[in-house]
Amino acid sequence: MTTSAEANETAESLEKEMKEMKQYIDELDKRITTLQSTAFTLANYFFVFQGVIITIICNSSRVVLRASHRWFPFTLSILAVVLNLSALINIGLKYFQAKAQQTKFLYLYNRKEQRRKCLQQHVSPPESPDDLYRDRIKEFEPYLFLGISTIFFVAFTAVVLTGCWKFLNTEGEIGHNLPNNDKCARLCGNTNCISICTEN
């Protein structure tokens, strides 16, 4: 059985450890907030960039973009999704690691706080398993969310890539089927073209 002096000394030692743990938990909280902000910013840039590509495709007749040029927005879209997804997955993994550490240290902090109070009251602290803070379902949820988000980004990119390939190809087919020689004049507006030819 510990004496009152030993209990006070142990309580002071616990307070010092708890103070250090609290500082580390606060640092983790700031890191988590920064990672969240960075992830949302990257996601916004991704959608804006893909939106610009879609706008270019929809206005292809105005910017003189033909089927032979479709590789350009197609390649830009692929590069954008590869770079953004790589960055987002990397940030996501760091975020989940920081959240796991935060959960663990919060649990340990609460355990020490409980023990400190018990020492001050000269009672024995209740025993609990060391792995109580581990919740398998909560540990799996972030990775499930990351997987669903990745699928969503890939699906959105697939729509944009399909537009790059199909819509510009249609434009090329329209232009290819219309005559363009000395006896014919082609008039185009938006996505429609007409040809006016003179007879011999």
PDB file of C-alpha atoms in Angstrom:
ATOM      1  CA  MET A   1       0.000   0.000   0.000  1.00  0.00           C
ATOM      2  CA  THR A   2       1.381   3.408  -0.999  1.00  0.00           C
ATOM      3  CA  THR A   3       1.814   6.213   1.510  1.00  0.00           C
ATOM      4  CA  SER A   4       0.301   9.667   1.091  1.00  0.00           C
ATOM      5  CA  ALA A   5       3.668  11.135   0.063  1.00  0.00           C
ATOM      6  CA  GLU A   6       4.230   8.437  -2.548  1.00  0.00           C
ATOM      7  CA  ALA A   7       0.709   8.947  -3.870  1.00  0.00           C
ATOM      8  CA  ASN A   8       1.259  12.698  -4.196  1.00  0.00           C
ATOM      9  CA  GLU A   9       4.594  12.141  -5.934  1.00  0.00           C
ATOM     10  CA  THR A  10       2.997   9.672  -8.345  1.00  0.00           C
ATOM     11  CA  ALA A  11       0.101  12.064  -8.974  1.00  0.00           C
ATOM     12  CA  GLU A  12       2.538  14.877  -9.786  1.00  0.00           C
ATOM     13  CA  SER A  13       4.416  12.579 -12.148  1.00  0.00           C
ATOM     14  CA  LEU A  14       1.137  11.681 -13.858  1.00  0.00           C
ATOM     15  CA  GLU A  15       0.219  15.351 -14.200  1.00  0.00           C
ATOM     16  CA  LYS A  16       3.537  16.025 -15.935  1.00  0.00           C
ATOM     17  CA  GLU A  17       3.004  13.105 -18.318  1.00  0.00           C
ATOM     18  CA  MET A  18      -0.572  14.227 -18.972  1.00  0.00           C
ATOM     19  CA  LYS A  19       0.599  17.745 -19.794  1.00  0.00           C
ATOM     20  CA  GLU A  20       3.044  16.398 -22.379  1.00  0.00           C
ATOM     21  CA  MET A  21       0.365  14.106 -23.811  1.00  0.00           C
ATOM     22  CA  LYS A  22      -2.104  17.003 -24.020  1.00  0.00           C
ATOM     23  CA  GLN A  23       0.399  19.043 -26.019  1.00  0.00           C
ATOM     24  CA  TYR A  24       0.932  16.135 -28.407  1.00  0.00           C
ATOM     25  CA  ILE A  25      -2.843  15.625 -28.763  1.00  0.00           C
ATOM     26  CA  ASP A  26      -3.259  19.331 -29.600  1.00  0.00           C
ATOM     27  CA  GLU A  27      -0.512  19.044 -32.230  1.00  0.00           C
ATOM     28  CA  LEU A  28      -2.291  16.044 -33.735  1.00  0.00           C
ATOM     29  CA  ASP A  29      -5.545  18.006 -33.805  1.00  0.00           C
ATOM     30  CA  LYS A  30      -3.868  20.855 -35.713  1.00  0.00           C
ATOM     31  CA  ARG A  31      -2.291  18.369 -38.119  1.00  0.00           C
ATOM     32  CA  ILE A  32      -5.654  16.690 -38.741  1.00  0.00           C
ATOM     33  CA  THR A  33      -7.281  20.067 -39.449  1.00  0.00           C
ATOM     34  CA  THR A  34      -4.489  20.974 -41.892  1.00  0.00           C
ATOM     35  CA  LEU A  35      -4.784  17.643 -43.706  1.00  0.00           C
ATOM     36  CA  GLN A  36      -8.560  18.065 -44.009  1.00  0.00           C
ATOM     37  CA  SER A  37      -8.168  21.557 -45.448  1.00  0.00           C
ATOM     38  CA  THR A  38      -5.519  20.386 -47.929  1.00  0.00           C
ATOM     39  CA  ALA A  39      -7.670  17.453 -49.058  1.00  0.00           C
ATOM     40  CA  PHE A  40     -10.719  19.656 -49.680  1.00  0.00           C
ATOM     41  CA  THR A  41      -8.591  22.174 -51.588  1.00  0.00           C
ATOM     42  CA  LEU A  42      -7.145  19.455 -53.834  1.00  0.00           C
ATOM     43  CA  ALA A  43     -10.616  18.024 -54.456  1.00  0.00           C
ATOM     44  CA  ASN A  44     -11.934  21.465 -55.433  1.00  0.00           C
ATOM     45  CA  TYR A  45      -9.023  22.045 -57.808  1.00  0.00           C
ATOM     46  CA  PHE A  46      -9.655  18.629 -59.337  1.00  0.00           C
ATOM     47  CA  PHE A  47     -13.326  19.310 -60.079  1.00  0.00           C
ATOM     48  CA  VAL A  48     -12.618  22.824 -61.347  1.00  0.00           C
ATOM     49  CA  PHE A  49      -9.914  21.541 -63.700  1.00  0.00           C
ATOM     50  CA  GLN A  50     -12.141  18.767 -65.028  1.00  0.00           C
ATOM     51  CA  GLY A  51     -14.946  21.322 -65.416  1.00  0.00           C
ATOM     52  CA  VAL A  52     -12.667  23.474 -67.561  1.00  0.00           C
ATOM     53  CA  ILE A  53     -11.953  20.470 -69.789  1.00  0.00           C
ATOM     54  CA  ILE A  54     -15.689  19.740 -70.133  1.00  0.00           C
ATOM     55  CA  THR A  55     -16.301  23.403 -71.036  1.00  0.00           C
ATOM     56  CA  ILE A  56     -13.625  23.230 -73.726  1.00  0.00           C
ATOM     57  CA  ILE A  57     -15.230  20.102 -75.159  1.00  0.00           C
ATOM     58  CA  CYS A  58     -18.719  21.644 -75.170  1.00  0.00           C
ATOM     59  CA  ASN A  59     -17.379  24.750 -76.936  1.00  0.00           C
ATOM     60  CA  SER A  60     -15.098  22.793 -79.257  1.00  0.00           C
ATOM     61  CA  SER A  61     -16.569  24.390 -82.384  1.00  0.00           C
ATOM     62  CA  ARG A  62     -15.750  27.864 -81.074  1.00  0.00           C
ATOM     63  CA  VAL A  63     -12.169  27.070 -80.142  1.00  0.00           C
ATOM     64  CA  VAL A  64     -11.541  25.072 -83.341  1.00  0.00           C
ATOM     65  CA  LEU A  65     -10.982  21.801 -81.483  1.00  0.00           C
ATOM     66  CA  ARG A  66     -11.272  18.792 -83.786  1.00  0.00           C
ATOM     67  CA  ALA A  67     -11.274  15.024 -83.340  1.00  0.00           C
ATOM     68  CA  SER A  68      -7.559  14.922 -84.105  1.00  0.00           C
ATOM     69  CA  HIS A  69      -6.992  17.163 -81.063  1.00  0.00           C
ATOM     70  CA  ARG A  70      -8.908  14.985 -78.615  1.00  0.00           C
ATOM     71  CA  TRP A  71      -5.690  13.475 -77.238  1.00  0.00           C
ATOM     72  CA  PHE A  72      -4.857  16.855 -75.661  1.00  0.00           C
ATOM     73  CA  PRO A  73      -7.813  17.192 -73.213  1.00  0.00           C
ATOM     74  CA  PHE A  74      -7.790  13.401 -72.811  1.00  0.00           C
ATOM     75  CA  THR A  75      -4.155  13.449 -71.658  1.00  0.00           C
ATOM     76  CA  LEU A  76      -4.683  16.503 -69.449  1.00  0.00           C
ATOM     77  CA  SER A  77      -7.602  14.795 -67.732  1.00  0.00           C
ATOM     78  CA  ILE A  78      -5.615  11.605 -67.098  1.00  0.00           C
ATOM     79  CA  LEU A  79      -2.640  13.542 -65.715  1.00  0.00           C
ATOM     80  CA  ALA A  80      -4.942  15.549 -63.456  1.00  0.00           C
ATOM     81  CA  VAL A  81      -6.641  12.473 -62.002  1.00  0.00           C
ATOM     82  CA  VAL A  82      -3.348  10.612 -61.469  1.00  0.00           C
ATOM     83  CA  LEU A  83      -1.693  13.537 -59.689  1.00  0.00           C
ATOM     84  CA  ASN A  84      -4.750  14.475 -57.617  1.00  0.00           C
ATOM     85  CA  LEU A  85      -5.652  10.927 -56.649  1.00  0.00           C
ATOM     86  CA  SER A  86      -2.062  10.166 -55.640  1.00  0.00           C
ATOM     87  CA  ALA A  87      -1.961  13.291 -53.484  1.00  0.00           C
ATOM     88  CA  LEU A  88      -5.420  12.668 -51.987  1.00  0.00           C
ATOM     89  CA  ILE A  89      -4.662   9.040 -51.132  1.00  0.00           C
ATOM     90  CA  ASN A  90      -1.360  10.074 -49.539  1.00  0.00           C
ATOM     91  CA  ILE A  91      -3.114  12.775 -47.509  1.00  0.00           C
ATOM     92  CA  GLY A  92      -5.896  10.356 -46.605  1.00  0.00           C
ATOM     93  CA  LEU A  93      -3.465   7.784 -45.235  1.00  0.00           C
ATOM     94  CA  LYS A  94      -1.674  10.447 -43.187  1.00  0.00           C
ATOM     95  CA  TYR A  95      -5.043  11.666 -41.914  1.00  0.00           C
ATOM     96  CA  PHE A  96      -6.118   8.192 -40.799  1.00  0.00           C
ATOM     97  CA  GLN A  97      -2.764   7.617 -39.113  1.00  0.00           C
ATOM     98  CA  ALA A  98      -3.059  10.908 -37.229  1.00  0.00           C
ATOM     99  CA  LYS A  99      -6.660  10.119 -36.208  1.00  0.00           C
ATOM    100  CA  ALA A 100      -5.624   6.688 -34.929  1.00  0.00           C
ATOM    101  CA  GLN A 101      -2.818   8.232 -32.877  1.00  0.00           C
ATOM    102  CA  GLN A 102      -5.180  10.874 -31.541  1.00  0.00           C
ATOM    103  CA  THR A 103      -7.734   8.248 -30.484  1.00  0.00           C
ATOM    104  CA  LYS A 104      -5.033   6.175 -28.798  1.00  0.00           C
ATOM    105  CA  PHE A 105      -3.501   9.081 -26.879  1.00  0.00           C
ATOM    106  CA  LEU A 106      -6.905  10.417 -25.847  1.00  0.00           C
ATOM    107  CA  TYR A 107      -7.682   7.022 -24.366  1.00  0.00           C
ATOM    108  CA  LEU A 108      -4.328   6.877 -22.560  1.00  0.00           C
ATOM    109  CA  TYR A 109      -4.789  10.454 -21.364  1.00  0.00           C
ATOM    110  CA  ASN A 110      -8.189   9.603 -19.880  1.00  0.00           C
ATOM    111  CA  ARG A 111      -6.716   6.508 -18.228  1.00  0.00           C
ATOM    112  CA  LYS A 112      -3.987   8.582 -16.592  1.00  0.00           C
ATOM    113  CA  GLU A 113      -6.517  11.192 -15.513  1.00  0.00           C
ATOM    114  CA  GLN A 114      -8.614   8.475 -13.900  1.00  0.00           C
ATOM    115  CA  ARG A 115      -5.568   7.010 -12.180  1.00  0.00           C
ATOM    116  CA  ARG A 116      -4.461  10.422 -10.907  1.00  0.00           C
ATOM    117  CA  LYS A 117      -7.870  11.047  -9.332  1.00  0.00           C
ATOM    118  CA  CYS A 118      -7.828   7.615  -7.707  1.00  0.00           C
ATOM    119  CA  LEU A 119      -4.376   8.289  -6.236  1.00  0.00           C
ATOM    120  CA  GLN A 120      -5.531  11.594  -4.830  1.00  0.00           C
ATOM    121  CA  GLN A 121      -8.541   9.876  -3.257  1.00  0.00           C
ATOM    122  CA  HIS A 122      -6.360   6.955  -2.047  1.00  0.00           C
ATOM    123  CA  VAL A 123      -8.421   4.319  -3.869  1.00  0.00           C
ATOM    124  CA  SER A 124      -7.343   1.620  -6.296  1.00  0.00           C
ATOM    125  CA  PRO A 125      -7.936   2.479  -9.986  1.00  0.00           C
ATOM    126  CA  PRO A 126     -10.292   0.134 -11.860  1.00  0.00           C
ATOM    127  CA  GLU A 127      -8.632  -2.325 -14.195  1.00  0.00           C
ATOM    128  CA  SER A 128      -9.498  -2.326 -17.898  1.00  0.00           C
ATOM    129  CA  PRO A 129      -7.943  -4.007 -20.930  1.00  0.00           C
ATOM    130  CA  ASP A 130      -5.109  -2.133 -22.608  1.00  0.00           C
ATOM    131  CA  ASP A 131      -6.707  -2.447 -26.057  1.00  0.00           C
ATOM    132  CA  LEU A 132     -10.073  -1.000 -25.037  1.00  0.00           C
ATOM    133  CA  TYR A 133      -9.548   2.068 -27.225  1.00  0.00           C
ATOM    134  CA  ARG A 134      -9.457  -0.095 -30.358  1.00  0.00           C
ATOM    135  CA  ASP A 135     -12.763  -0.164 -32.156  1.00  0.00           C
ATOM    136  CA  ARG A 136     -12.505  -2.378 -35.219  1.00  0.00           C
ATOM    137  CA  ILE A 137     -15.514  -0.847 -36.948  1.00  0.00           C
ATOM    138  CA  LYS A 138     -14.300   2.721 -36.445  1.00  0.00           C
ATOM    139  CA  GLU A 139     -10.828   1.719 -37.633  1.00  0.00           C
ATOM    140  CA  PHE A 140     -12.310   0.296 -40.846  1.00  0.00           C
ATOM    141  CA  GLU A 141     -14.695   3.187 -41.595  1.00  0.00           C
ATOM    142  CA  PRO A 142     -12.043   5.734 -42.730  1.00  0.00           C
ATOM    143  CA  TYR A 143     -10.533   3.298 -45.232  1.00  0.00           C
ATOM    144  CA  LEU A 144     -14.005   2.491 -46.545  1.00  0.00           C
ATOM    145  CA  PHE A 145     -14.644   6.216 -46.992  1.00  0.00           C
ATOM    146  CA  LEU A 146     -11.312   6.622 -48.805  1.00  0.00           C
ATOM    147  CA  GLY A 147     -12.166   3.721 -51.119  1.00  0.00           C
ATOM    148  CA  ILE A 148     -15.614   5.134 -51.944  1.00  0.00           C
ATOM    149  CA  SER A 149     -14.120   8.593 -52.567  1.00  0.00           C
ATOM    150  CA  THR A 150     -11.493   7.101 -54.883  1.00  0.00           C
ATOM    151  CA  ILE A 151     -14.179   5.238 -56.848  1.00  0.00           C
ATOM    152  CA  PHE A 152     -16.187   8.468 -57.132  1.00  0.00           C
ATOM    153  CA  PHE A 153     -13.194  10.416 -58.469  1.00  0.00           C
ATOM    154  CA  VAL A 154     -12.373   7.671 -60.972  1.00  0.00           C
ATOM    155  CA  ALA A 155     -16.009   7.501 -62.136  1.00  0.00           C
ATOM    156  CA  PHE A 156     -16.141  11.277 -62.603  1.00  0.00           C
ATOM    157  CA  THR A 157     -12.910  11.165 -64.583  1.00  0.00           C
ATOM    158  CA  ALA A 158     -14.277   8.320 -66.729  1.00  0.00           C
ATOM    159  CA  VAL A 159     -17.208  10.553 -67.697  1.00  0.00           C
ATOM    160  CA  VAL A 160     -14.840  13.370 -68.656  1.00  0.00           C
ATOM    161  CA  LEU A 161     -12.566  11.026 -70.628  1.00  0.00           C
ATOM    162  CA  THR A 162     -15.574   9.611 -72.467  1.00  0.00           C
ATOM    163  CA  GLY A 163     -16.592  13.149 -73.357  1.00  0.00           C
ATOM    164  CA  CYS A 164     -13.084  13.925 -74.616  1.00  0.00           C
ATOM    165  CA  TRP A 165     -13.131  10.886 -76.875  1.00  0.00           C
ATOM    166  CA  LYS A 166     -16.745  10.646 -78.038  1.00  0.00           C
ATOM    167  CA  PHE A 167     -17.889  14.251 -78.375  1.00  0.00           C
ATOM    168  CA  LEU A 168     -14.827  15.428 -80.264  1.00  0.00           C
ATOM    169  CA  ASN A 169     -15.015  12.322 -82.431  1.00  0.00           C
ATOM    170  CA  THR A 170     -18.601  13.270 -83.341  1.00  0.00           C
ATOM    171  CA  GLU A 171     -17.455  16.730 -84.283  1.00  0.00           C
ATOM    172  CA  GLY A 172     -14.804  15.225 -86.493  1.00  0.00           C
ATOM    173  CA  GLU A 173     -17.304  12.911 -88.183  1.00  0.00           C
ATOM    174  CA  ILE A 174     -19.633  15.840 -88.924  1.00  0.00           C
ATOM    175  CA  GLY A 175     -16.859  17.839 -90.465  1.00  0.00           C
ATOM    176  CA  HIS A 176     -15.535  14.832 -92.371  1.00  0.00           C
ATOM    177  CA  ASN A 177     -18.867  14.059 -94.051  1.00  0.00           C
ATOM    178  CA  LEU A 178     -19.428  17.599 -95.297  1.00  0.00           C
ATOM    179  CA  PRO A 179     -17.867  18.570 -98.636  1.00  0.00           C
ATOM    180  CA  ASN A 180     -15.239  21.270 -98.643  1.00  0.00           C
ATOM    181  CA  ASN A 181     -14.002  22.247-102.077  1.00  0.00           C
ATOM    182  CA  ASP A 182     -14.020  25.159-104.518  1.00  0.00           C
ATOM    183  CA  LYS A 183     -17.725  24.675-105.318  1.00  0.00           C
ATOM    184  CA  CYS A 184     -18.924  24.321-101.711  1.00  0.00           C
ATOM    185  CA  ALA A 185     -18.913  26.574 -98.674  1.00  0.00           C
ATOM    186  CA  ARG A 186     -19.304  25.236 -95.143  1.00  0.00           C
ATOM    187  CA  LEU A 187     -21.090  27.268 -92.499  1.00  0.00           C
ATOM    188  CA  CYS A 188     -20.854  26.136 -88.874  1.00  0.00           C
ATOM    189  CA  GLY A 189     -22.534  27.413 -85.740  1.00  0.00           C
ATOM    190  CA  ASN A 190     -22.216  25.757 -82.336  1.00  0.00           C
ATOM    191  CA  THR A 191     -22.218  22.026 -83.142  1.00  0.00           C
ATOM    192  CA  ASN A 192     -24.198  22.195 -86.411  1.00  0.00           C
ATOM    193  CA  CYS A 193     -22.722  22.670 -89.862  1.00  0.00           C
ATOM    194  CA  ILE A 194     -24.355  23.127 -93.254  1.00  0.00           C
ATOM    195  CA  SER A 195     -22.814  23.025 -96.677  1.00  0.00           C
ATOM    196  CA  ILE A 196     -23.867  25.218 -99.612  1.00  0.00           C
ATOM    197  CA  CYS A 197     -22.708  24.048-103.021  1.00  0.00           C
ATOM    198  CA  THR A 198     -23.092  25.548-106.486  1.00  0.00           C
ATOM    199  CA  GLU A 199     -24.123  23.386-109.406  1.00  0.00           C
ATOM    200  CA  ASN A 200     -22.061  23.056-112.581  1.00  0.00           C
TER     201      ASN A 200
END
